PDB file of C-alpha atoms in Angstrom:
ATOM      1  CA  MET A 603      -8.710 -12.272 -59.409  1.00  0.00           C
ATOM      2  CA  ILE A 604     -12.209 -12.411 -58.376  1.00  0.00           C
ATOM      3  CA  ILE A 605     -13.251 -12.584 -54.798  1.00  0.00           C
ATOM      4  CA  LYS A 606     -16.530 -13.948 -54.066  1.00  0.00           C
ATOM      5  CA  ASN A 607     -16.614 -14.069 -50.345  1.00  0.00           C
ATOM      6  CA  VAL A 608     -14.239 -14.201 -47.492  1.00  0.00           C
ATOM      7  CA  LEU A 609     -13.690 -15.722 -43.821  1.00  0.00           C
ATOM      8  CA  ILE A 610     -12.071 -14.221 -41.178  1.00  0.00           C
ATOM      9  CA  ILE A 611     -11.096 -16.466 -38.619  1.00  0.00           C
ATOM     10  CA  SER A 612      -9.793 -15.234 -35.229  1.00  0.00           C
ATOM     11  CA  ASP A 613      -9.762 -14.874 -31.424  1.00  0.00           C
ATOM     12  CA  ASP A 614     -11.837 -12.356 -29.863  1.00  0.00           C
ATOM     13  CA  ASP A 615      -9.207  -9.411 -29.354  1.00  0.00           C
ATOM     14  CA  LYS A 616     -10.906  -6.263 -30.629  1.00  0.00           C
ATOM     15  CA  ASP A 617      -7.794  -5.243 -32.230  1.00  0.00           C
ATOM     16  CA  ARG A 618      -6.848  -8.474 -34.115  1.00  0.00           C
ATOM     17  CA  LEU A 619     -10.678  -8.356 -35.234  1.00  0.00           C
ATOM     18  CA  GLY A 620     -10.705  -4.288 -36.641  1.00  0.00           C
ATOM     19  CA  GLU A 621      -7.971  -5.357 -38.491  1.00  0.00           C
ATOM     20  CA  LEU A 622      -9.275  -8.488 -40.102  1.00  0.00           C
ATOM     21  CA  ASN A 623     -12.527  -6.504 -40.731  1.00  0.00           C
ATOM     22  CA  PHE A 624     -10.721  -3.452 -42.663  1.00  0.00           C
ATOM     23  CA  VAL A 625      -8.708  -5.951 -44.805  1.00  0.00           C
ATOM     24  CA  ALA A 626     -11.705  -8.324 -45.473  1.00  0.00           C
ATOM     25  CA  LYS A 627     -13.730  -5.364 -46.253  1.00  0.00           C
ATOM     26  CA  LYS A 628     -11.021  -4.548 -49.091  1.00  0.00           C
ATOM     27  CA  PHE A 629     -12.130  -7.987 -50.807  1.00  0.00           C
ATOM     28  CA  SER A 630     -15.735  -7.984 -50.672  1.00  0.00           C
ATOM     29  CA  ASP A 631     -18.881  -7.161 -48.777  1.00  0.00           C
ATOM     30  CA  ASN A 632     -19.819 -10.992 -48.586  1.00  0.00           C
ATOM     31  CA  ILE A 633     -18.136 -11.672 -45.009  1.00  0.00           C
ATOM     32  CA  ASP A 634     -18.419 -14.324 -42.367  1.00  0.00           C
ATOM     33  CA  ALA A 635     -16.213 -14.845 -39.524  1.00  0.00           C
ATOM     34  CA  ILE A 636     -15.735 -17.552 -37.050  1.00  0.00           C
ATOM     35  CA  VAL A 637     -14.217 -16.264 -33.435  1.00  0.00           C
ATOM     36  CA  PHE A 638     -12.536 -17.995 -30.587  1.00  0.00           C
ATOM     37  CA  THR A 639     -14.777 -16.496 -27.437  1.00  0.00           C
ATOM     38  CA  ASN A 640     -17.035 -17.198 -24.832  1.00  0.00           C
ATOM     39  CA  LYS A 641     -19.128 -13.533 -25.240  1.00  0.00           C
ATOM     40  CA  LYS A 642     -22.414 -13.523 -26.636  1.00  0.00           C
ATOM     41  CA  GLU A 643     -22.304 -10.739 -29.373  1.00  0.00           C
ATOM     42  CA  LEU A 644     -19.376  -9.211 -31.111  1.00  0.00           C
ATOM     43  CA  GLU A 645     -18.607  -5.456 -32.606  1.00  0.00           C
ATOM     44  CA  ILE A 646     -17.594  -6.700 -36.018  1.00  0.00           C
ATOM     45  CA  ASP A 647     -18.898  -6.043 -39.668  1.00  0.00           C
ATOM     46  CA  VAL A 648     -19.900  -9.183 -41.252  1.00  0.00           C
ATOM     47  CA  LYS A 649     -22.908 -10.995 -42.656  1.00  0.00           C
ATOM     48  CA  LYS A 650     -22.601 -14.122 -39.686  1.00  0.00           C
ATOM     49  CA  ALA A 651     -20.566 -14.700 -37.313  1.00  0.00           C
ATOM     50  CA  TYR A 652     -20.124 -18.463 -35.539  1.00  0.00           C
ATOM     51  CA  GLY A 653     -18.486 -18.879 -32.424  1.00  0.00           C
ATOM     52  CA  ILE A 654     -16.906 -21.521 -30.681  1.00  0.00           C
ATOM     53  CA  ASN A 655     -16.016 -22.142 -27.068  1.00  0.00           C
ATOM     54  CA  ASN A 656     -12.730 -24.031 -27.370  1.00  0.00           C
ATOM     55  CA  ILE A 657      -9.173 -23.757 -28.505  1.00  0.00           C
ATOM     56  CA  PRO A 658      -7.894 -23.137 -32.328  1.00  0.00           C
ATOM     57  CA  PRO A 659      -6.680 -26.949 -32.481  1.00  0.00           C
ATOM     58  CA  ASN A 660      -9.599 -28.978 -31.490  1.00  0.00           C
ATOM     59  CA  SER A 661     -11.369 -27.228 -34.310  1.00  0.00           C
ATOM     60  CA  ILE A 662     -10.063 -27.895 -37.171  1.00  0.00           C
ATOM     61  CA  GLU A 663     -12.387 -30.438 -38.583  1.00  0.00           C
ATOM     62  CA  THR A 664     -15.252 -28.210 -37.387  1.00  0.00           C
ATOM     63  CA  ILE A 665     -13.767 -25.129 -39.200  1.00  0.00           C
ATOM     64  CA  LEU A 666     -12.913 -27.221 -42.512  1.00  0.00           C
ATOM     65  CA  PRO A 667     -16.356 -27.577 -44.023  1.00  0.00           C
ATOM     66  CA  LEU A 668     -17.059 -23.939 -43.467  1.00  0.00           C
ATOM     67  CA  ALA A 669     -14.060 -23.012 -44.853  1.00  0.00           C
ATOM     68  CA  SER A 670     -14.040 -24.952 -47.809  1.00  0.00           C
ATOM     69  CA  ARG A 671     -16.935 -22.056 -49.224  1.00  0.00           C
ATOM     70  CA  TYR A 672     -14.639 -19.358 -49.188  1.00  0.00           C
ATOM     71  CA  ASP A 673     -12.333 -18.081 -51.756  1.00  0.00           C
ATOM     72  CA  VAL A 674     -10.098 -15.792 -49.109  1.00  0.00           C
ATOM     73  CA  ILE A 675      -9.636 -17.002 -45.036  1.00  0.00           C
ATOM     74  CA  LEU A 676      -8.062 -14.349 -43.162  1.00  0.00           C
ATOM     75  CA  THR A 677      -6.715 -14.712 -39.742  1.00  0.00           C
ATOM     76  CA  ASN A 678      -3.498 -13.729 -37.661  1.00  0.00           C
ATOM     77  CA  GLY A 679      -2.360 -13.787 -34.183  1.00  0.00           C
ATOM     78  CA  THR A 680      -2.117 -16.940 -32.335  1.00  0.00           C
ATOM     79  CA  VAL A 681      -5.466 -18.301 -33.818  1.00  0.00           C
ATOM     80  CA  GLY A 682      -3.423 -18.037 -37.295  1.00  0.00           C
ATOM     81  CA  ALA A 683      -0.365 -19.472 -35.998  1.00  0.00           C
ATOM     82  CA  HIS A 684      -2.247 -22.266 -34.393  1.00  0.00           C
ATOM     83  CA  ILE A 685      -4.596 -23.080 -37.582  1.00  0.00           C
ATOM     84  CA  GLY A 686      -3.219 -21.146 -40.573  1.00  0.00           C
ATOM     85  CA  GLY A 687      -1.143 -24.131 -41.988  1.00  0.00           C
ATOM     86  CA  ILE A 688      -3.068 -26.907 -41.350  1.00  0.00           C
ATOM     87  CA  LEU A 689      -6.285 -24.815 -42.970  1.00  0.00           C
ATOM     88  CA  THR A 690      -3.795 -24.343 -45.998  1.00  0.00           C
ATOM     89  CA  LEU A 691      -2.990 -28.141 -46.366  1.00  0.00           C
ATOM     90  CA  LYS A 692      -6.465 -29.738 -45.738  1.00  0.00           C
ATOM     91  CA  LEU A 693      -8.012 -27.144 -48.412  1.00  0.00           C
ATOM     92  CA  SER A 694      -5.310 -27.762 -50.813  1.00  0.00           C
ATOM     93  CA  ALA A 695      -4.988 -23.572 -50.703  1.00  0.00           C
ATOM     94  CA  SER A 696      -2.166 -20.953 -51.482  1.00  0.00           C
ATOM     95  CA  CYS A 697      -0.956 -19.590 -48.596  1.00  0.00           C
ATOM     96  CA  VAL A 698       1.044 -16.116 -47.462  1.00  0.00           C
ATOM     97  CA  PHE A 699       1.941 -15.812 -43.944  1.00  0.00           C
ATOM     98  CA  GLY A 700       3.507 -12.675 -42.054  1.00  0.00           C
ATOM     99  CA  VAL A 701       1.491 -10.374 -44.679  1.00  0.00           C
ATOM    100  CA  SER A 702       2.792  -6.989 -43.847  1.00  0.00           C
ATOM    101  CA  GLU A 703       1.603  -5.072 -46.644  1.00  0.00           C
ATOM    102  CA  ILE A 704      -1.728  -5.629 -49.860  1.00  0.00           C
ATOM    103  CA  LYS A 705      -1.656  -4.414 -52.970  1.00  0.00           C
ATOM    104  CA  TYR A 706      -5.379  -5.087 -53.290  1.00  0.00           C
ATOM    105  CA  ASP A 707      -5.743  -4.215 -57.516  1.00  0.00           C
ATOM    106  CA  GLU A 708      -2.335  -6.486 -57.918  1.00  0.00           C
ATOM    107  CA  PHE A 709      -3.230  -8.765 -55.511  1.00  0.00           C
ATOM    108  CA  ILE A 710       0.526  -8.968 -54.203  1.00  0.00           C
ATOM    109  CA  PHE A 711       0.545  -9.443 -50.822  1.00  0.00           C
ATOM    110  CA  SER A 712       4.357  -8.758 -48.908  1.00  0.00           C
ATOM    111  CA  HIS A 713       6.204 -10.524 -46.232  1.00  0.00           C
ATOM    112  CA  SER A 714       9.043  -8.571 -44.840  1.00  0.00           C
ATOM    113  CA  ALA A 715      12.110 -10.772 -44.243  1.00  0.00           C
ATOM    114  CA  TYR A 716      15.413 -10.951 -42.578  1.00  0.00           C
ATOM    115  CA  GLY A 717      14.562  -8.181 -39.860  1.00  0.00           C
ATOM    116  CA  ASP A 718      13.174  -5.940 -42.512  1.00  0.00           C
ATOM    117  CA  LYS A 719      15.963  -5.787 -44.449  1.00  0.00           C
ATOM    118  CA  ALA A 720      14.373  -7.103 -47.843  1.00  0.00           C
ATOM    119  CA  VAL A 721      10.504  -7.579 -48.591  1.00  0.00           C
ATOM    120  CA  ILE A 722       9.269 -10.555 -50.355  1.00  0.00           C
ATOM    121  CA  ASP A 723       5.760 -10.107 -52.478  1.00  0.00           C
ATOM    122  CA  TYR A 724       3.955 -12.869 -53.689  1.00  0.00           C
ATOM    123  CA  LYS A 725       0.975 -13.460 -56.253  1.00  0.00           C
ATOM    124  CA  PRO A 726      -1.134 -16.300 -55.774  1.00  0.00           C
ATOM    125  CA  GLU A 727      -1.900 -18.097 -58.813  1.00  0.00           C
ATOM    126  CA  HIS A 728      -5.286 -20.008 -57.673  1.00  0.00           C
ATOM    127  CA  LEU A 729      -8.400 -19.998 -55.202  1.00  0.00           C
ATOM    128  CA  PRO A 730      -8.687 -20.775 -52.187  1.00  0.00           C
ATOM    129  CA  LEU A 731      -6.208 -18.868 -50.172  1.00  0.00           C
ATOM    130  CA  VAL A 732      -4.796 -18.250 -46.706  1.00  0.00           C
ATOM    131  CA  LEU A 733      -3.605 -15.120 -45.711  1.00  0.00           C
ATOM    132  CA  ILE A 734      -1.878 -15.047 -42.336  1.00  0.00           C
ATOM    133  CA  LEU A 735      -2.061 -11.692 -41.352  1.00  0.00           C
ATOM    134  CA  LYS A 736       0.937  -9.390 -39.726  1.00  0.00           C
ATOM    135  CA  GLU A 737      -0.346  -7.315 -36.412  1.00  0.00           C
ATOM    136  CA  LYS A 738      -0.411  -3.824 -36.181  1.00  0.00           C
ATOM    137  CA  TYR A 739       0.278  -3.274 -39.741  1.00  0.00           C
ATOM    138  CA  PHE A 740      -2.986  -2.819 -41.109  1.00  0.00           C
ATOM    139  CA  GLU A 741      -5.770  -0.166 -40.141  1.00  0.00           C
ATOM    140  CA  GLN A 742      -8.817  -1.273 -38.319  1.00  0.00           C
ATOM    141  CA  LEU A 743     -12.542  -1.261 -39.209  1.00  0.00           C
ATOM    142  CA  THR A 744     -14.504   0.402 -36.022  1.00  0.00           C
ATOM    143  CA  THR A 745     -18.104  -0.294 -36.186  1.00  0.00           C
ATOM    144  CA  ASN A 746     -20.771  -0.317 -33.622  1.00  0.00           C
ATOM    145  CA  GLN A 747     -22.649  -3.030 -34.994  1.00  0.00           C
ATOM    146  CA  LEU A 748     -23.361  -5.864 -32.528  1.00  0.00           C
ATOM    147  CA  MET A 749     -23.929  -9.497 -34.355  1.00  0.00           C
ATOM    148  CA  GLU A 750     -25.436 -12.341 -32.442  1.00  0.00           C
ATOM    149  CA  ILE A 751     -23.509 -15.449 -32.624  1.00  0.00           C
ATOM    150  CA  GLU A 752     -24.491 -18.923 -33.927  1.00  0.00           C
ATOM    151  CA  TRP A 753     -22.314 -21.276 -32.397  1.00  0.00           C
ATOM    152  CA  LEU A 754     -20.373 -24.512 -33.247  1.00  0.00           C
ATOM    153  CA  GLU A 755     -19.404 -27.483 -31.227  1.00  0.00           C
ATOM    154  CA  CYS A 756     -15.932 -29.034 -31.607  1.00  0.00           C
ATOM    155  CA  LYS A 757     -16.820 -32.958 -32.337  1.00  0.00           C
ATOM    156  CA  LYS A 758     -13.676 -34.075 -29.496  1.00  0.00           C
ATOM    157  CA  ASP A 759     -11.195 -32.444 -27.928  1.00  0.00           C
ATOM    158  CA  ASN A 760      -7.766 -33.796 -29.246  1.00  0.00           C
ATOM    159  CA  ILE A 761      -5.965 -31.637 -26.799  1.00  0.00           C
ATOM    160  CA  GLU A 762      -6.578 -30.590 -23.058  1.00  0.00           C
ATOM    161  CA  ILE A 763      -5.115 -27.318 -21.681  1.00  0.00           C
ATOM    162  CA  VAL A 764      -3.339 -28.506 -18.579  1.00  0.00           C
ATOM    163  CA  LYS A 765      -2.228 -24.870 -17.321  1.00  0.00           C
ATOM    164  CA  GLU A 766      -3.098 -22.058 -17.878  1.00  0.00           C
ATOM    165  CA  GLU A 767      -1.285 -18.593 -16.308  1.00  0.00           C
ATOM    166  CA  LYS A 768      -2.353 -14.900 -16.824  1.00  0.00           C
ATOM    167  CA  ILE A 769       0.803 -12.708 -16.834  1.00  0.00           C
ATOM    168  CA  GLU A 770      -0.137  -9.103 -15.990  1.00  0.00           C
ATOM    169  CA  LYS A 771       1.598  -6.503 -17.901  1.00  0.00           C
ATOM    170  CA  GLU A 772       2.589  -3.304 -16.405  1.00  0.00           C
ATOM    171  CA  VAL A 773       2.738  -1.832 -19.615  1.00  0.00           C
ATOM    172  CA  GLU A 774       0.856  -2.321 -23.042  1.00  0.00           C
ATOM    173  CA  LEU A 775       3.591  -0.805 -25.680  1.00  0.00           C
ATOM    174  CA  ASP A 776       0.935  -1.825 -28.631  1.00  0.00           C
ATOM    175  CA  LYS A 777      -1.502  -0.202 -27.647  1.00  0.00           C
ATOM    176  CA  ALA A 778       0.135   3.156 -26.540  1.00  0.00           C
ATOM    177  CA  LYS A 779      -0.492   6.667 -28.416  1.00  0.00           C
ATOM    178  CA  ILE A 780       2.282   7.889 -27.032  1.00  0.00           C
ATOM    179  CA  VAL A 781       5.879   6.471 -26.329  1.00  0.00           C
ATOM    180  CA  ILE A 782       8.708   7.896 -24.598  1.00  0.00           C
ATOM    181  CA  GLY A 783      11.994   5.904 -25.854  1.00  0.00           C
ATOM    182  CA  GLY A 784      15.652   5.323 -24.668  1.00  0.00           C
ATOM    183  CA  GLY A 785      18.683   3.382 -26.040  1.00  0.00           C
ATOM    184  CA  ARG A 786      21.981   2.648 -25.707  1.00  0.00           C
ATOM    185  CA  GLY A 787      22.752   6.616 -25.580  1.00  0.00           C
ATOM    186  CA  ILE A 788      20.659   6.850 -22.388  1.00  0.00           C
ATOM    187  CA  GLY A 789      23.805   5.251 -20.421  1.00  0.00           C
ATOM    188  CA  SER A 790      21.854   4.213 -16.958  1.00  0.00           C
ATOM    189  CA  LYS A 791      18.708   3.205 -15.100  1.00  0.00           C
ATOM    190  CA  GLU A 792      18.524   6.972 -13.720  1.00  0.00           C
ATOM    191  CA  GLY A 793      18.290   8.038 -17.404  1.00  0.00           C
ATOM    192  CA  PHE A 794      15.410   6.511 -17.525  1.00  0.00           C
ATOM    193  CA  ALA A 795      13.636   8.054 -14.800  1.00  0.00           C
ATOM    194  CA  ILE A 796      14.247  11.369 -16.637  1.00  0.00           C
ATOM    195  CA  LEU A 797      12.768   9.400 -19.515  1.00  0.00           C
ATOM    196  CA  GLU A 798       9.568   8.615 -17.028  1.00  0.00           C
ATOM    197  CA  ARG A 799       9.231  12.077 -16.238  1.00  0.00           C
ATOM    198  CA  ILE A 800       8.760  13.213 -19.765  1.00  0.00           C
ATOM    199  CA  ALA A 801       5.852  10.118 -20.166  1.00  0.00           C
ATOM    200  CA  LYS A 802       4.201  11.073 -17.166  1.00  0.00           C
ATOM    201  CA  LEU A 803       4.152  14.694 -18.889  1.00  0.00           C
ATOM    202  CA  PHE A 804       2.864  13.465 -22.252  1.00  0.00           C
ATOM    203  CA  GLY A 805       0.317  10.928 -20.474  1.00  0.00           C
ATOM    204  CA  GLY A 806       2.445   8.262 -22.659  1.00  0.00           C
ATOM    205  CA  VAL A 807       4.990   5.462 -21.635  1.00  0.00           C
ATOM    206  CA  VAL A 808       8.337   4.374 -21.714  1.00  0.00           C
ATOM    207  CA  GLY A 809       9.842   2.183 -23.932  1.00  0.00           C
ATOM    208  CA  ALA A 810      13.162   1.252 -24.929  1.00  0.00           C
ATOM    209  CA  SER A 811      15.512  -0.214 -27.537  1.00  0.00           C
ATOM    210  CA  ARG A 812      17.135  -3.965 -26.886  1.00  0.00           C
ATOM    211  CA  ALA A 813      20.507  -2.560 -25.975  1.00  0.00           C
ATOM    212  CA  ALA A 814      19.154  -0.897 -23.216  1.00  0.00           C
ATOM    213  CA  VAL A 815      17.151  -4.486 -21.803  1.00  0.00           C
ATOM    214  CA  ASP A 816      20.243  -6.096 -22.203  1.00  0.00           C
ATOM    215  CA  ASN A 817      22.401  -3.810 -20.014  1.00  0.00           C
ATOM    216  CA  GLY A 818      19.700  -3.938 -17.733  1.00  0.00           C
ATOM    217  CA  TRP A 819      18.528  -0.624 -17.602  1.00  0.00           C
ATOM    218  CA  ILE A 820      14.741  -1.537 -17.688  1.00  0.00           C
ATOM    219  CA  SER A 821      13.116  -4.647 -17.898  1.00  0.00           C
ATOM    220  CA  HIS A 822      12.115  -6.682 -20.937  1.00  0.00           C
ATOM    221  CA  GLN A 823       8.240  -5.611 -21.389  1.00  0.00           C
ATOM    222  CA  TYR A 824       9.586  -2.383 -22.104  1.00  0.00           C
ATOM    223  CA  GLN A 825      11.282  -3.653 -25.040  1.00  0.00           C
ATOM    224  CA  ILE A 826      10.035  -2.385 -28.702  1.00  0.00           C
ATOM    225  CA  GLY A 827      11.224  -4.190 -31.895  1.00  0.00           C
ATOM    226  CA  GLN A 828      11.368  -7.509 -33.755  1.00  0.00           C
ATOM    227  CA  SER A 829      11.943  -9.375 -30.185  1.00  0.00           C
ATOM    228  CA  GLY A 830       9.302  -6.672 -28.197  1.00  0.00           C
ATOM    229  CA  ALA A 831       6.842  -4.645 -28.642  1.00  0.00           C
ATOM    230  CA  MET A 832       5.286  -3.698 -32.476  1.00  0.00           C
ATOM    231  CA  LEU A 833       3.927   0.221 -31.742  1.00  0.00           C
ATOM    232  CA  SER A 834       1.113   1.521 -33.444  1.00  0.00           C
ATOM    233  CA  ALA A 835       1.437   5.099 -32.005  1.00  0.00           C
ATOM    234  CA  SER A 836       0.398   8.362 -32.781  1.00  0.00           C
ATOM    235  CA  LEU A 837       4.120   9.732 -31.484  1.00  0.00           C
ATOM    236  CA  TYR A 838       7.719   8.423 -30.644  1.00  0.00           C
ATOM    237  CA  PHE A 839      10.221  10.067 -29.175  1.00  0.00           C
ATOM    238  CA  ALA A 840      13.490   7.850 -30.014  1.00  0.00           C
ATOM    239  CA  PHE A 841      16.487   8.954 -27.134  1.00  0.00           C
ATOM    240  CA  GLY A 842      19.591   7.966 -27.564  1.00  0.00           C
ATOM    241  CA  ILE A 843      18.386   5.188 -30.009  1.00  0.00           C
ATOM    242  CA  SER A 844      20.640   4.666 -33.245  1.00  0.00           C
ATOM    243  CA  GLY A 845      18.364   2.838 -34.928  1.00  0.00           C
ATOM    244  CA  ALA A 846      18.905  -1.079 -35.448  1.00  0.00           C
ATOM    245  CA  THR A 847      16.880  -2.707 -37.653  1.00  0.00           C
ATOM    246  CA  GLN A 848      15.404  -4.905 -35.843  1.00  0.00           C
ATOM    247  CA  HIS A 849      13.967  -1.763 -33.590  1.00  0.00           C
ATOM    248  CA  LEU A 850      13.119  -0.001 -37.065  1.00  0.00           C
ATOM    249  CA  SER A 851      10.838  -2.914 -37.470  1.00  0.00           C
ATOM    250  CA  GLY A 852       8.905  -2.556 -34.237  1.00  0.00           C
ATOM    251  CA  ILE A 853       7.896   1.563 -34.971  1.00  0.00           C
ATOM    252  CA  LYS A 854       7.206   0.993 -38.327  1.00  0.00           C
ATOM    253  CA  ASN A 855       4.114   1.999 -38.065  1.00  0.00           C
ATOM    254  CA  VAL A 856       4.219   4.810 -35.685  1.00  0.00           C
ATOM    255  CA  LYS A 857       2.779   8.000 -37.234  1.00  0.00           C
ATOM    256  CA  CYS A 858       5.343  10.516 -36.020  1.00  0.00           C
ATOM    257  CA  VAL A 859       8.901   9.836 -34.820  1.00  0.00           C
ATOM    258  CA  VAL A 860      10.908  12.253 -33.032  1.00  0.00           C
ATOM    259  CA  ALA A 861      14.460  11.049 -32.819  1.00  0.00           C
ATOM    260  CA  ILE A 862      17.099  12.931 -30.412  1.00  0.00           C
ATOM    261  CA  ASN A 863      20.957  11.754 -30.908  1.00  0.00           C
ATOM    262  CA  LYS A 864      24.606  13.180 -31.079  1.00  0.00           C
ATOM    263  CA  ASP A 865      25.425  10.859 -34.028  1.00  0.00           C
ATOM    264  CA  GLU A 866      23.798  12.912 -36.917  1.00  0.00           C
ATOM    265  CA  GLU A 867      24.582  10.120 -39.187  1.00  0.00           C
ATOM    266  CA  ALA A 868      22.320   7.586 -36.912  1.00  0.00           C
ATOM    267  CA  PRO A 869      20.488   5.484 -38.836  1.00  0.00           C
ATOM    268  CA  ILE A 870      17.020   6.325 -36.778  1.00  0.00           C
ATOM    269  CA  PHE A 871      17.451   9.956 -38.759  1.00  0.00           C
ATOM    270  CA  LYS A 872      16.008   8.361 -41.954  1.00  0.00           C
ATOM    271  CA  ARG A 873      12.896   7.206 -40.167  1.00  0.00           C
ATOM    272  CA  ALA A 874      12.078  10.352 -38.131  1.00  0.00           C
ATOM    273  CA  ARG A 875      10.207  13.299 -39.175  1.00  0.00           C
ATOM    274  CA  TYR A 876      11.692  15.503 -36.632  1.00  0.00           C
ATOM    275  CA  ASN A 877      15.787  15.407 -36.234  1.00  0.00           C
ATOM    276  CA  ILE A 878      17.080  16.778 -33.167  1.00  0.00           C
ATOM    277  CA  VAL A 879      21.299  16.419 -33.148  1.00  0.00           C
ATOM    278  CA  ALA A 880      21.691  16.766 -29.646  1.00  0.00           C
ATOM    279  CA  ASP A 881      22.901  15.571 -26.205  1.00  0.00           C
ATOM    280  CA  TRP A 882      19.447  13.298 -25.280  1.00  0.00           C
ATOM    281  CA  LYS A 883      19.564  14.628 -21.583  1.00  0.00           C
ATOM    282  CA  ASP A 884      20.194  18.422 -22.110  1.00  0.00           C
ATOM    283  CA  PHE A 885      17.123  17.825 -24.582  1.00  0.00           C
ATOM    284  CA  ALA A 886      15.009  15.915 -22.324  1.00  0.00           C
ATOM    285  CA  MET A 887      15.715  18.297 -19.384  1.00  0.00           C
ATOM    286  CA  ALA A 888      14.651  21.469 -21.686  1.00  0.00           C
ATOM    287  CA  LEU A 889      11.432  19.541 -22.641  1.00  0.00           C
ATOM    288  CA  ILE A 890      10.273  19.200 -19.080  1.00  0.00           C
ATOM    289  CA  ASN A 891      11.209  22.640 -18.255  1.00  0.00           C
ATOM    290  CA  GLU A 892       8.774  23.460 -21.252  1.00  0.00           C
ATOM    291  CA  LEU A 893       6.068  21.083 -20.743  1.00  0.00           C
ATOM    292  CA  GLU A 894       5.822  21.981 -17.044  1.00  0.00           C
ATOM    293  CA  GLU A 895       5.395  25.142 -17.844  1.00  0.00           C
ATOM    294  CA  THR A 896       2.761  24.995 -20.537  1.00  0.00           C
ATOM    295  CA  ASN A 897       1.008  22.593 -18.162  1.00  0.00           C
ATOM    296  CA  GLY A 898       1.476  25.026 -15.287  1.00  0.00           C
TER     297      GLY A 898
END
C-alpha cells in the first residue's frame, strides 16, 4: 500500500517517542505527532508536533479531526491502551495491536501470542490503519532536532484524576544495558547477594525469573518476563535460569545472552549466544575473582 502520511500519538517519554519515530520513518517522511506533555519543545523528527496538556481519554474529540487526515496512526504504551481502540472505531480503521515485528515491504504486522509460543501475522486490506506497538521491540530514532509545539485544546473533561501516586523504582530493568539475572537454581536470598557483587563489578543491575520472585528471594520489581520487565540490554547473564517461555519473552531484545546452568538441556541455551554448563556458584565466584583482578 502507498502510505502518504503518518501520525504519531504518544506521551513525551523519550524512549517511546524514539521507537514510534523509527517505525514512522519506515513508512513515510511526511510525519506529524500529537504528544501528551507539558514541555515546550520535544526531541522528535517530524514536520509538525501538536501538544495536549490533558489525559488521553479526554482528548478523543480533539484528536479525531486531525487523525482522520492520516493513512497510518502509530501509538504505544498507556496512551495506545487508552485511545487505540476508540480511534479505530471512530475512524472505521483497520487495527493491529501488540505489534512486535513489521515486514514493511510486504505490509505484514506480527503479534506474538500465548506467551510468545505463537506469532500471528496480519495484512491489513484498507487504510486508515491504527498500529499499537509493543514497547522495547523496535529500534529508537535519535535526533537532536527540537520541535516547537502547537497546542491543542480539549473541549471538555469527561474524566477527572482523583488521585495520582508516583512509585519510585529502585531499578529500571528496561533501561539497563547490563543485567545479571538469577532463577530458581540460585536457591536462596543469599545467592542473589553474590549476583549483586557481579552486577556492581560490571556496572549493571540484578534481575530475576518469576520462580526466584515467587520464592521470596527478591522483590517483584526485579522480575524479567511477560509479567515483569522487558529487557533491551546489551549483555544479560542468566544464572540458574531454565528459560520458561514467559522469561524468554522478556529477553527477546537482548543483544547477547550468557547462560549458566547445570542442565545442558535447559531451554535458555537455545536463546543464549554463550552456553556454560556448570554450577552457577562456581562460575559466579570465578567470574568475581577475574573481574576484581582485572579492575585492580
